[in-house]
């Protein structure tokens, strides 16, 4: 990516369409998907209940953890696909469980459930492995998503060069600095690959919302196949928690990068004097 | 690499040739090269003197740091090649200084000095970049060496798969555990690429000597284009420092993995009560 290309990519130069995109975000927000419904280990009843509740709250995109047991994965994917129906979106996530050949055969066995992507099918460093998996799964209409363990733009550059992923999952904290995140957004745009950030964890949703808004308003100008992960977890510790409305991230209006934690939360969890630690140590 | 291949590769099964290789190591040692003569910033006189002294001590393989200034590199490489003569070995090391195109053009400008390899021409994560550099430099007879920043076997697997390096530089400490080092030795043998470990630093020479002996006696069974880095630096802090004779690592005879430091060295450098720290803090 040259300097000229990078500057050319940003939509910042046009105030009119920039304003239109900003208005759209303020009104509708940025599309999100939920990882909260289908962790491994949930019972059938719990899976079904969580998906049903999420549907009622407006969620249309669901991620399911897979990779521990194939029969179980088939059972759970079938149940969830039945619950969410054929038109909502299903993604599957293996958390680096497989080697390359195993990933291809396992995901092929799950292809009838029409997942949009398989996430982290193998070692996060294995660019050539992901390229082989991408090539094998393309005829099935399943893309490869990865990036949450990818710490620098050089790794993403190669994933893009090698057509080794179809969804770029930046992690706002794993990539060193906002600048490194922006470099990846610009490269992804050059390769016309959508960015669907990793989030969840402690503060990741808060921290990534600024980047997705920048991506849409200034770089990609598209929401096609784009969505940001959301996990309903630990937001109560932040002074400016994300606002989700109808399964969309609403633009934050508080100043700053949304990374400030509540003083009370910090105190409670400080080692070794915080109440949480004292409680644990007295157990 | 399958389990069967891995077991098949080791020469352990033959006690006769194993014994012969062991005897050879005990007598001659494992070939080393020196990085101590040609760091950046040395004056012409110092470079010449250090190379002349090293030649007298039996060294035949020399590594030169490059990458700061092309004219200076040409000047220094010429001086060293003149001093060591046409038949000794010269290697150059850029410590990740360049991008891919720059690496190719810079090294091409140094090709008249016949370096055996260019080390770390670009980002250590850039497998595809190293593959492009390897391809461009092959007609000049210059190989690419890298690996000291490579933390796992998956990265090495890809470097080998992509023909992105011609010399594998394992780092005994950067790779997690002896097992991870052995996996790389076995893969390198499968791809018939020589392993020339990274050493120097604090204890790296001490720690890698066991691995090169294992590689020769049990895996590669060859010394062709194989040599281990040596830096004459900080060995005085170890209870079993490496023994170099006639520019060869002599097999260690002390028990253990040679990582024990002298109690007095540890005490002197302990923070904040060690004498070295006290001296620094009183400055």
Coordinates of C-alpha atoms in Angstrom, one line a residue:
Chain A
X1 CA 0.0 0.0 0.0
X2 CA 1.6 3.3 -1.1
X3 CA 1.0 6.6 0.7
X4 CA -0.9 7.9 -2.3
X5 CA -3.2 4.9 -2.3
X6 CA -3.8 5.2 1.5
X7 CA -4.8 8.8 1.2
X8 CA -6.8 8.1 -1.9
X9 CA -8.8 5.4 -0.1
X10 CA -10.1 7.6 2.7
X11 CA -13.5 9.1 2.0
X12 CA -12.6 12.0 4.2
X13 CA -12.1 14.3 1.2
X14 CA -15.9 14.4 0.5
X15 CA -17.8 16.2 3.1
X16 CA -21.2 15.5 1.5
X17 CA -21.1 11.7 1.4
X18 CA -19.1 11.7 4.6
X19 CA -22.0 13.5 6.2
X20 CA -24.6 11.2 4.8
X21 CA -22.7 8.1 6.1
X22 CA -22.4 9.8 9.5
X23 CA -26.1 10.5 9.6
X24 CA -26.9 6.9 8.7
X25 CA -24.7 5.7 11.6
X26 CA -26.2 8.1 14.0
X27 CA -29.7 6.8 13.1
X28 CA -29.2 3.1 12.5
X29 CA -25.8 2.3 13.9
X30 CA -23.3 -0.3 12.7
X31 CA -24.5 -3.9 12.3
X32 CA -23.5 -6.4 15.0
X33 CA -23.6 -10.2 15.4
X34 CA -23.9 -12.1 18.7
X35 CA -21.6 -14.7 20.1
X36 CA -23.5 -14.9 23.4
X37 CA -26.0 -17.5 22.3
X38 CA -24.0 -20.6 21.4
X39 CA -20.9 -21.2 23.5
X40 CA -19.8 -24.8 23.7
X41 CA -21.3 -26.7 26.6
X42 CA -24.8 -25.1 26.5
X43 CA -27.7 -27.5 26.7
X44 CA -30.1 -27.8 23.7
X45 CA -32.8 -26.0 25.7
X46 CA -30.5 -23.2 26.6
X47 CA -29.2 -22.8 23.0
X48 CA -32.8 -22.7 21.7
X49 CA -33.9 -20.3 24.4
X50 CA -31.0 -17.9 23.9
X51 CA -31.5 -17.8 20.2
X52 CA -35.2 -17.3 20.5
X53 CA -34.7 -14.4 22.9
X54 CA -32.0 -12.9 20.7
X55 CA -34.3 -13.1 17.7
X56 CA -36.9 -11.2 19.6
X57 CA -34.4 -8.5 20.4
X58 CA -33.6 -8.0 16.7
X59 CA -30.5 -10.1 16.3
X60 CA -30.2 -11.7 12.8
X61 CA -26.5 -12.9 12.9
X62 CA -25.3 -15.7 15.2
X63 CA -22.0 -17.2 15.8
X64 CA -21.6 -20.8 17.1
X65 CA -18.5 -22.4 18.6
X66 CA -17.4 -25.7 17.0
X67 CA -14.5 -28.1 16.9
X68 CA -14.7 -30.2 20.0
X69 CA -16.9 -33.1 18.6
X70 CA -18.2 -33.4 15.1
X71 CA -21.5 -35.2 15.9
X72 CA -22.2 -32.6 18.6
X73 CA -21.4 -29.8 16.1
X74 CA -23.8 -31.2 13.6
X75 CA -26.5 -31.5 16.2
X76 CA -26.1 -28.0 17.6
X77 CA -25.8 -26.3 14.1
X78 CA -28.9 -28.1 13.0
X79 CA -30.8 -27.0 16.1
X80 CA -29.7 -23.4 15.7
X81 CA -30.3 -23.2 12.0
X82 CA -33.8 -24.5 12.7
X83 CA -34.3 -21.9 15.4
X84 CA -33.0 -18.9 13.4
X85 CA -34.4 -20.0 10.1
X86 CA -32.8 -20.1 6.6
X87 CA -32.5 -16.4 6.1
X88 CA -30.6 -15.3 9.1
X89 CA -26.8 -15.5 9.2
X90 CA -24.8 -18.3 10.9
X91 CA -21.1 -18.2 11.5
X92 CA -18.9 -21.0 13.0
X93 CA -15.7 -20.5 15.1
X94 CA -13.2 -23.3 15.8
X95 CA -10.7 -21.3 17.9
X96 CA -7.6 -22.9 16.2
X97 CA -8.7 -26.4 16.9
X98 CA -7.7 -28.2 13.7
X99 CA -4.8 -28.8 11.3
X100 CA -5.3 -27.9 7.7
X101 CA -6.7 -31.2 6.3
X102 CA -8.9 -31.7 9.4
X103 CA -10.3 -28.2 9.1
X104 CA -11.4 -28.8 5.5
X105 CA -13.1 -32.1 6.2
X106 CA -14.8 -31.0 9.4
X107 CA -16.2 -27.8 7.9
X108 CA -17.3 -29.7 4.8
X109 CA -19.4 -31.9 7.1
X110 CA -21.0 -28.7 8.5
X111 CA -21.6 -27.1 5.1
X112 CA -25.3 -28.1 4.9
X113 CA -26.0 -25.5 7.6
X114 CA -24.7 -22.8 5.3
X115 CA -22.3 -21.0 7.6
X116 CA -21.0 -17.6 6.2
X117 CA -17.5 -18.2 7.6
X118 CA -15.3 -20.6 9.5
X119 CA -13.3 -18.6 12.0
X120 CA -9.8 -19.6 13.1
X121 CA -9.8 -23.0 11.6
X122 CA -6.1 -23.6 12.3
X123 CA -3.0 -22.0 13.8
X124 CA -3.4 -18.2 13.5
X125 CA 0.1 -17.9 12.0
X126 CA -0.5 -20.4 9.3
X127 CA -1.1 -18.1 6.3
X128 CA -0.4 -20.8 3.7
X129 CA -2.7 -23.2 5.7
X130 CA -5.5 -20.7 5.7
X131 CA -5.0 -20.2 1.9
X132 CA -5.4 -23.9 1.4
X133 CA -8.5 -24.0 3.5
X134 CA -10.0 -20.9 1.7
X135 CA -9.4 -22.5 -1.6
X136 CA -11.0 -25.8 -0.6
X137 CA -14.1 -24.2 1.0
X138 CA -14.8 -21.6 -1.7
X139 CA -16.9 -24.0 -3.8
X140 CA -19.1 -24.6 -0.7
X141 CA -19.7 -20.8 -0.3
X142 CA -17.9 -20.8 3.1
X143 CA -15.3 -18.1 3.7
X144 CA -12.4 -18.1 6.2
X145 CA -12.3 -15.5 8.9
X146 CA -9.3 -14.8 11.1
X147 CA -7.2 -12.1 12.7
X148 CA -7.9 -11.8 16.4
X149 CA -4.4 -13.3 17.1
X150 CA -2.7 -11.3 14.4
X151 CA -0.5 -8.7 15.9
X152 CA 0.8 -6.7 13.0
X153 CA 0.0 -5.4 9.5
X154 CA 2.7 -7.6 7.9
X155 CA 0.7 -10.7 8.9
X156 CA -2.5 -9.2 7.5
X157 CA -0.7 -8.1 4.3
X158 CA 0.2 -11.7 3.7
X159 CA -3.2 -13.1 4.5
X160 CA -4.6 -10.7 1.9
X161 CA -1.9 -11.3 -0.7
X162 CA -2.4 -15.1 -0.4
X163 CA -6.2 -14.9 -0.6
X164 CA -6.0 -16.7 2.8
X165 CA -9.1 -15.0 4.4
X166 CA -12.4 -13.6 3.2
X167 CA -13.1 -11.8 6.4
X168 CA -10.6 -9.6 8.2
X169 CA -11.0 -9.8 12.0
X170 CA -8.9 -7.0 13.4
X171 CA -8.5 -6.9 17.2
X172 CA -8.4 -3.3 18.5
X173 CA -5.9 -4.2 21.2
X174 CA -3.9 -7.1 19.8
X175 CA -2.8 -4.8 16.9
X176 CA -0.3 -2.3 18.4
X177 CA -1.9 1.2 18.3
X178 CA -4.8 2.7 16.4
X179 CA -2.3 3.4 13.5
X180 CA -1.7 -0.3 13.0
X181 CA -5.5 -0.9 13.0
X182 CA -5.9 1.8 10.3
X183 CA -3.2 0.3 8.2
X184 CA -5.1 -3.0 8.1
X185 CA -8.4 -1.3 7.3
X186 CA -6.8 0.4 4.3
X187 CA -5.1 -2.8 3.1
X188 CA -8.4 -4.7 3.4
X189 CA -10.1 -2.0 1.3
X190 CA -7.4 -2.3 -1.3
X191 CA -8.1 -6.1 -1.5
X192 CA -11.9 -5.5 -1.3
X193 CA -12.2 -7.8 1.7
X194 CA -14.7 -6.9 4.4
X195 CA -13.5 -6.1 8.0
X196 CA -15.6 -7.8 10.7
X197 CA -13.7 -7.0 13.9
X198 CA -13.2 -9.3 16.9
X199 CA -14.8 -8.0 20.0
X200 CA -16.2 -9.2 23.3
X201 CA -13.7 -9.7 26.1
X202 CA -13.2 -6.8 28.6
X203 CA -13.6 -3.6 26.8
X204 CA -13.0 -4.9 23.2
X205 CA -16.5 -3.9 22.1
X206 CA -16.0 -0.4 23.6
X207 CA -12.7 0.0 21.9
X208 CA -13.5 -1.3 18.4
X209 CA -16.7 0.8 17.9
X210 CA -14.6 3.8 16.9
X211 CA -12.7 1.8 14.3
X212 CA -15.8 0.3 12.6
X213 CA -17.4 3.8 12.3
X214 CA -14.2 5.1 10.8
X215 CA -14.0 2.2 8.4
X216 CA -17.5 2.7 7.1
X217 CA -17.5 6.5 6.9
X218 CA -13.9 7.1 5.6
X219 CA -12.7 3.9 4.1
X220 CA -15.0 1.0 2.9
X221 CA -18.2 3.1 2.5
X222 CA -20.0 -0.2 2.6
X223 CA -21.9 -2.4 5.0
X224 CA -22.0 -5.4 2.7
X225 CA -20.9 -8.5 4.5
X226 CA -19.7 -6.3 7.3
X227 CA -20.6 -6.7 11.0
X228 CA -18.9 -6.3 14.3
X229 CA -18.9 -9.0 17.0
X230 CA -20.8 -8.4 20.2
X231 CA -20.6 -10.3 23.4
X232 CA -23.0 -9.3 26.3
X233 CA -20.4 -9.5 29.0
X234 CA -18.6 -7.1 31.5
X235 CA -19.8 -3.8 30.0
X236 CA -20.9 -2.7 33.4
X237 CA -17.3 -1.9 34.4
X238 CA -16.9 0.9 31.8
X239 CA -17.8 4.6 32.2
X240 CA -19.0 4.7 28.5
X241 CA -20.3 1.2 27.7
X242 CA -21.4 0.4 24.2
X243 CA -24.9 1.1 23.3
X244 CA -26.6 -1.6 21.3
X245 CA -30.0 -0.9 19.6
X246 CA -31.7 -3.5 17.5
X247 CA -28.5 -5.5 17.1
X248 CA -26.5 -2.4 16.0
X249 CA -23.6 -0.5 17.6
X250 CA -24.9 3.0 18.1
X251 CA -22.1 5.7 17.8
X252 CA -20.6 6.6 21.1
X253 CA -21.2 10.2 22.1
X254 CA -19.0 10.4 25.1
X255 CA -15.5 11.9 24.6
X256 CA -12.5 9.7 24.4
X257 CA -11.7 6.2 23.2
X258 CA -14.2 4.5 25.6
X259 CA -11.5 2.7 27.5
X260 CA -12.1 4.2 30.9
X261 CA -13.2 1.8 33.6
X262 CA -15.3 2.7 36.6
X263 CA -13.1 3.6 39.6
X264 CA -15.2 1.3 41.8
X265 CA -14.6 -1.6 39.4
X266 CA -10.8 -1.0 39.4
X267 CA -10.7 -0.8 43.2
X268 CA -12.7 -3.9 43.7
X269 CA -10.4 -5.9 41.4
X270 CA -7.1 -4.5 42.4
X271 CA -4.5 -7.1 43.6
X272 CA -4.3 -8.0 46.5
X273 CA -6.4 -5.4 48.4
X274 CA -9.5 -5.4 46.3
X275 CA -12.7 -7.0 47.7
X276 CA -12.8 -9.6 44.9
X277 CA -9.3 -10.9 45.7
X278 CA -10.0 -10.9 49.4
X279 CA -13.0 -13.0 48.9
X280 CA -11.1 -15.4 46.6
X281 CA -8.3 -15.7 49.1
X282 CA -10.6 -16.4 52.0
X283 CA -12.3 -19.2 50.2
Chain B
X1 CA 5.7 -33.9 8.8
X2 CA 4.2 -37.1 10.0
X3 CA 5.2 -39.1 13.1
X4 CA 6.6 -41.8 10.8
X5 CA 8.7 -39.3 8.8
X6 CA 10.0 -37.7 12.0
X7 CA 11.1 -41.0 13.5
X8 CA 12.5 -42.1 10.1
X9 CA 14.6 -39.0 9.9
X10 CA 16.6 -39.5 13.0
X11 CA 19.9 -41.3 12.6
X12 CA 19.5 -42.7 16.1
X13 CA 18.6 -46.1 14.8
X14 CA 22.1 -46.8 13.6
X15 CA 24.7 -47.0 16.4
X16 CA 27.6 -47.5 14.0
X17 CA 27.3 -44.2 12.0
X18 CA 26.0 -42.4 15.1
X19 CA 29.2 -43.4 16.8
X20 CA 31.3 -42.2 13.9
X21 CA 29.6 -38.8 13.8
X22 CA 30.0 -38.5 17.5
X23 CA 33.7 -39.3 17.3
X24 CA 34.1 -36.7 14.6
X25 CA 32.4 -34.0 16.7
X26 CA 34.6 -34.9 19.7
X27 CA 37.7 -34.5 17.6
X28 CA 36.9 -31.6 15.3
X29 CA 33.8 -29.9 16.7
X30 CA 31.0 -28.2 14.9
X31 CA 31.9 -25.4 12.4
X32 CA 31.2 -21.9 13.6
X33 CA 31.2 -18.4 12.0
X34 CA 32.1 -15.2 13.7
X35 CA 29.9 -12.1 14.0
X36 CA 32.4 -10.3 16.2
X37 CA 34.5 -8.7 13.5
X38 CA 32.2 -6.5 11.6
X39 CA 29.5 -4.7 13.6
X40 CA 28.3 -1.4 12.1
X41 CA 30.3 1.6 13.3
X42 CA 33.7 0.0 13.4
X43 CA 36.5 2.0 11.7
X44 CA 38.2 0.6 8.6
X45 CA 41.3 0.0 10.7
X46 CA 39.4 -1.9 13.4
X47 CA 37.5 -4.0 10.8
X48 CA 40.8 -5.0 9.1
X49 CA 42.5 -5.7 12.4
X50 CA 39.7 -7.9 13.7
X51 CA 39.4 -9.9 10.5
X52 CA 43.2 -10.4 10.4
X53 CA 43.3 -11.5 14.0
X54 CA 40.3 -13.9 13.4
X55 CA 42.0 -15.4 10.3
X56 CA 45.0 -16.1 12.4
X57 CA 42.9 -17.9 15.0
X58 CA 41.4 -20.2 12.3
X59 CA 38.2 -18.4 11.4
X60 CA 37.1 -18.8 7.8
X61 CA 33.5 -17.6 7.9
X62 CA 32.6 -13.9 8.6
X63 CA 29.3 -12.1 9.0
X64 CA 29.0 -8.3 8.3
X65 CA 26.2 -6.1 9.4
X66 CA 24.7 -4.0 6.5
X67 CA 21.6 -1.9 5.8
X68 CA 22.3 1.6 7.2
X69 CA 24.0 3.2 4.2
X70 CA 24.7 1.5 0.8
X71 CA 27.9 3.3 0.0
X72 CA 29.3 2.5 3.4
X73 CA 28.2 -1.2 3.0
X74 CA 30.0 -1.4 -0.4
X75 CA 33.1 0.1 1.2
X76 CA 33.1 -2.2 4.2
X77 CA 32.2 -5.4 2.2
X78 CA 35.0 -4.6 -0.2
X79 CA 37.5 -4.1 2.6
X80 CA 36.5 -7.3 4.3
X81 CA 36.4 -9.4 1.1
X82 CA 40.0 -8.1 0.3
X83 CA 41.1 -9.0 3.8
X84 CA 39.6 -12.5 4.1
X85 CA 40.3 -13.3 0.4
X86 CA 38.1 -14.9 -2.2
X87 CA 37.8 -18.4 -0.7
X88 CA 36.6 -17.6 2.8
X89 CA 32.9 -17.2 3.4
X90 CA 31.1 -13.8 3.8
X91 CA 27.6 -13.4 5.0
X92 CA 25.6 -10.2 5.4
X93 CA 22.9 -9.3 7.9
X94 CA 20.4 -6.5 7.5
X95 CA 18.4 -6.9 10.8
X96 CA 15.1 -6.3 9.1
X97 CA 16.1 -2.9 7.7
X98 CA 14.3 -3.0 4.3
X99 CA 11.0 -3.6 2.6
X100 CA 10.9 -6.3 -0.1
X101 CA 11.8 -4.2 -3.2
X102 CA 14.5 -2.3 -1.3
X103 CA 16.0 -5.6 0.0
X104 CA 16.3 -7.0 -3.6
X105 CA 17.9 -3.9 -5.0
X106 CA 20.3 -3.3 -2.1
X107 CA 21.5 -6.8 -1.9
X108 CA 21.9 -6.9 -5.7
X109 CA 24.3 -3.9 -5.3
X110 CA 26.4 -6.0 -2.9
X111 CA 26.4 -9.2 -4.9
X112 CA 29.9 -8.6 -6.3
X113 CA 31.3 -9.4 -2.8
X114 CA 29.7 -12.9 -3.1
X115 CA 27.8 -13.1 0.2
X116 CA 26.6 -16.6 0.9
X117 CA 23.4 -15.2 2.4
X118 CA 21.4 -12.1 3.3
X119 CA 20.0 -12.4 6.8
X120 CA 16.7 -10.8 7.9
X121 CA 16.3 -8.7 4.8
X122 CA 12.8 -7.6 5.9
X123 CA 10.1 -8.1 8.5
X124 CA 10.7 -11.5 10.2
X125 CA 6.9 -12.3 9.8
X126 CA 6.9 -11.7 6.0
X127 CA 7.0 -15.2 4.6
X128 CA 5.7 -14.1 1.2
X129 CA 8.2 -11.2 1.2
X130 CA 11.1 -13.5 1.9
X131 CA 9.9 -15.8 -0.9
X132 CA 9.9 -12.9 -3.3
X133 CA 13.4 -11.9 -2.2
X134 CA 14.7 -15.5 -2.3
X135 CA 13.4 -15.9 -5.9
X136 CA 15.0 -12.6 -7.0
X137 CA 18.4 -13.3 -5.4
X138 CA 18.7 -17.0 -6.4
X139 CA 20.2 -16.1 -9.9
X140 CA 22.9 -14.2 -8.0
X141 CA 23.8 -17.2 -5.9
X142 CA 22.7 -15.4 -2.7
X143 CA 20.5 -17.3 -0.3
X144 CA 18.1 -15.8 2.3
X145 CA 18.6 -16.6 6.0
X146 CA 16.1 -15.9 8.8
X147 CA 14.5 -17.3 11.9
X148 CA 15.9 -15.7 15.0
X149 CA 12.6 -13.9 15.5
X150 CA 10.5 -16.9 14.5
X151 CA 8.7 -18.2 17.6
X152 CA 7.1 -21.4 16.5
X153 CA 7.2 -24.3 14.1
X154 CA 4.2 -23.1 12.1
X155 CA 6.1 -20.0 10.9
X156 CA 9.1 -22.2 9.9
X157 CA 6.8 -24.7 8.2
X158 CA 5.6 -21.9 6.0
X159 CA 9.0 -20.4 5.3
X160 CA 10.0 -23.9 4.1
X161 CA 6.8 -24.6 2.1
X162 CA 7.2 -21.2 0.3
X163 CA 10.9 -21.7 -0.5
X164 CA 11.3 -18.4 1.4
X165 CA 14.6 -19.2 3.0
X166 CA 17.7 -21.2 2.1
X167 CA 19.2 -21.2 5.7
X168 CA 17.1 -21.9 8.8
X169 CA 18.3 -19.9 11.8
X170 CA 16.7 -21.4 14.8
X171 CA 17.0 -19.5 18.1
X172 CA 17.3 -21.9 21.0
X173 CA 15.4 -19.6 23.3
X174 CA 12.9 -17.8 21.0
X175 CA 11.4 -21.2 20.0
X176 CA 9.4 -22.4 23.0
X177 CA 11.2 -25.5 24.4
X178 CA 13.7 -28.0 23.1
X179 CA 10.8 -29.9 21.5
X180 CA 9.8 -26.9 19.3
X181 CA 13.5 -26.7 18.2
X182 CA 13.6 -30.4 17.3
X183 CA 10.4 -30.1 15.2
X184 CA 12.1 -27.4 13.1
X185 CA 15.3 -29.4 12.7
X186 CA 13.2 -32.3 11.4
X187 CA 11.2 -30.2 9.0
X188 CA 14.4 -28.5 7.7
X189 CA 15.8 -31.9 7.0
X190 CA 12.6 -32.9 5.1
X191 CA 13.0 -29.9 2.9
X192 CA 16.8 -30.4 2.7
X193 CA 17.6 -26.9 3.9
X194 CA 20.6 -26.4 6.2
X195 CA 20.1 -25.2 9.8
X196 CA 22.6 -22.5 10.8
X197 CA 21.5 -21.4 14.3
X198 CA 21.3 -17.9 15.7
X199 CA 23.6 -17.4 18.7
X200 CA 25.6 -14.8 20.5
X201 CA 23.6 -12.8 23.1
X202 CA 23.7 -14.0 26.7
X203 CA 23.9 -17.7 26.8
X204 CA 22.7 -18.4 23.3
X205 CA 25.9 -20.0 22.2
X206 CA 25.9 -22.1 25.3
X207 CA 22.3 -23.2 24.7
X208 CA 22.4 -24.0 21.0
X209 CA 25.5 -26.2 21.0
X210 CA 23.5 -29.2 22.1
X211 CA 21.0 -28.7 19.3
X212 CA 23.6 -28.5 16.5
X213 CA 25.3 -31.7 17.7
X214 CA 21.9 -33.5 17.8
X215 CA 21.2 -32.1 14.3
X216 CA 24.4 -33.4 12.9
X217 CA 24.6 -36.8 14.7
X218 CA 20.9 -37.7 14.5
X219 CA 19.1 -35.7 11.8
X220 CA 21.0 -34.0 9.0
X221 CA 24.2 -36.1 9.1
X222 CA 25.8 -33.4 7.1
X223 CA 28.0 -30.3 7.6
X224 CA 27.5 -29.0 4.1
X225 CA 26.6 -25.3 4.3
X226 CA 26.1 -25.7 8.0
X227 CA 27.7 -23.6 10.7
X228 CA 26.7 -22.0 14.0
X229 CA 27.0 -18.3 14.8
X230 CA 29.5 -17.3 17.4
X231 CA 29.8 -14.0 19.2
X232 CA 32.7 -13.5 21.6
X233 CA 30.7 -11.9 24.3
X234 CA 29.6 -12.5 28.0
X235 CA 30.6 -16.1 28.2
X236 CA 32.4 -15.4 31.4
X237 CA 29.1 -15.4 33.3
X238 CA 28.4 -19.1 32.7
X239 CA 29.5 -22.1 34.7
X240 CA 30.0 -24.2 31.5
X241 CA 30.9 -21.7 28.8
X242 CA 31.3 -22.9 25.2
X243 CA 34.7 -24.1 24.1
X244 CA 35.7 -22.9 20.7
X245 CA 38.8 -24.5 19.1
X246 CA 40.0 -23.6 15.6
X247 CA 36.6 -21.9 14.9
X248 CA 34.6 -24.9 15.9
X249 CA 32.2 -25.5 18.8
X250 CA 33.7 -28.4 20.8
X251 CA 31.1 -30.7 22.4
X252 CA 30.3 -29.8 26.0
X253 CA 31.3 -32.3 28.6
X254 CA 29.7 -30.8 31.6
X255 CA 26.3 -32.2 32.6
X256 CA 23.1 -30.2 31.9
X257 CA 22.0 -27.8 29.2
X258 CA 24.8 -25.3 29.8
X259 CA 22.4 -22.6 31.0
X260 CA 23.7 -22.2 34.6
X261 CA 25.1 -18.8 35.4
X262 CA 27.8 -18.1 38.0
X263 CA 26.3 -17.3 41.3
X264 CA 28.6 -14.2 41.5
X265 CA 27.4 -12.9 38.2
X266 CA 23.8 -13.3 39.2
X267 CA 24.3 -11.5 42.5
X268 CA 26.3 -8.7 40.9
X269 CA 23.5 -8.0 38.4
X270 CA 20.4 -8.6 40.7
X271 CA 18.0 -5.6 40.8
X272 CA 18.3 -3.3 42.8
X273 CA 20.9 -4.6 45.3
X274 CA 23.5 -5.9 42.9
X275 CA 26.8 -4.0 42.7
X276 CA 26.3 -3.2 39.0
X277 CA 22.9 -1.5 39.7
X278 CA 24.2 0.4 42.7
X279 CA 27.0 1.7 40.5
X280 CA 24.6 2.8 37.8
X281 CA 22.2 4.4 40.2
X282 CA 25.0 6.4 41.9
X283 CA 26.2 7.8 38.6

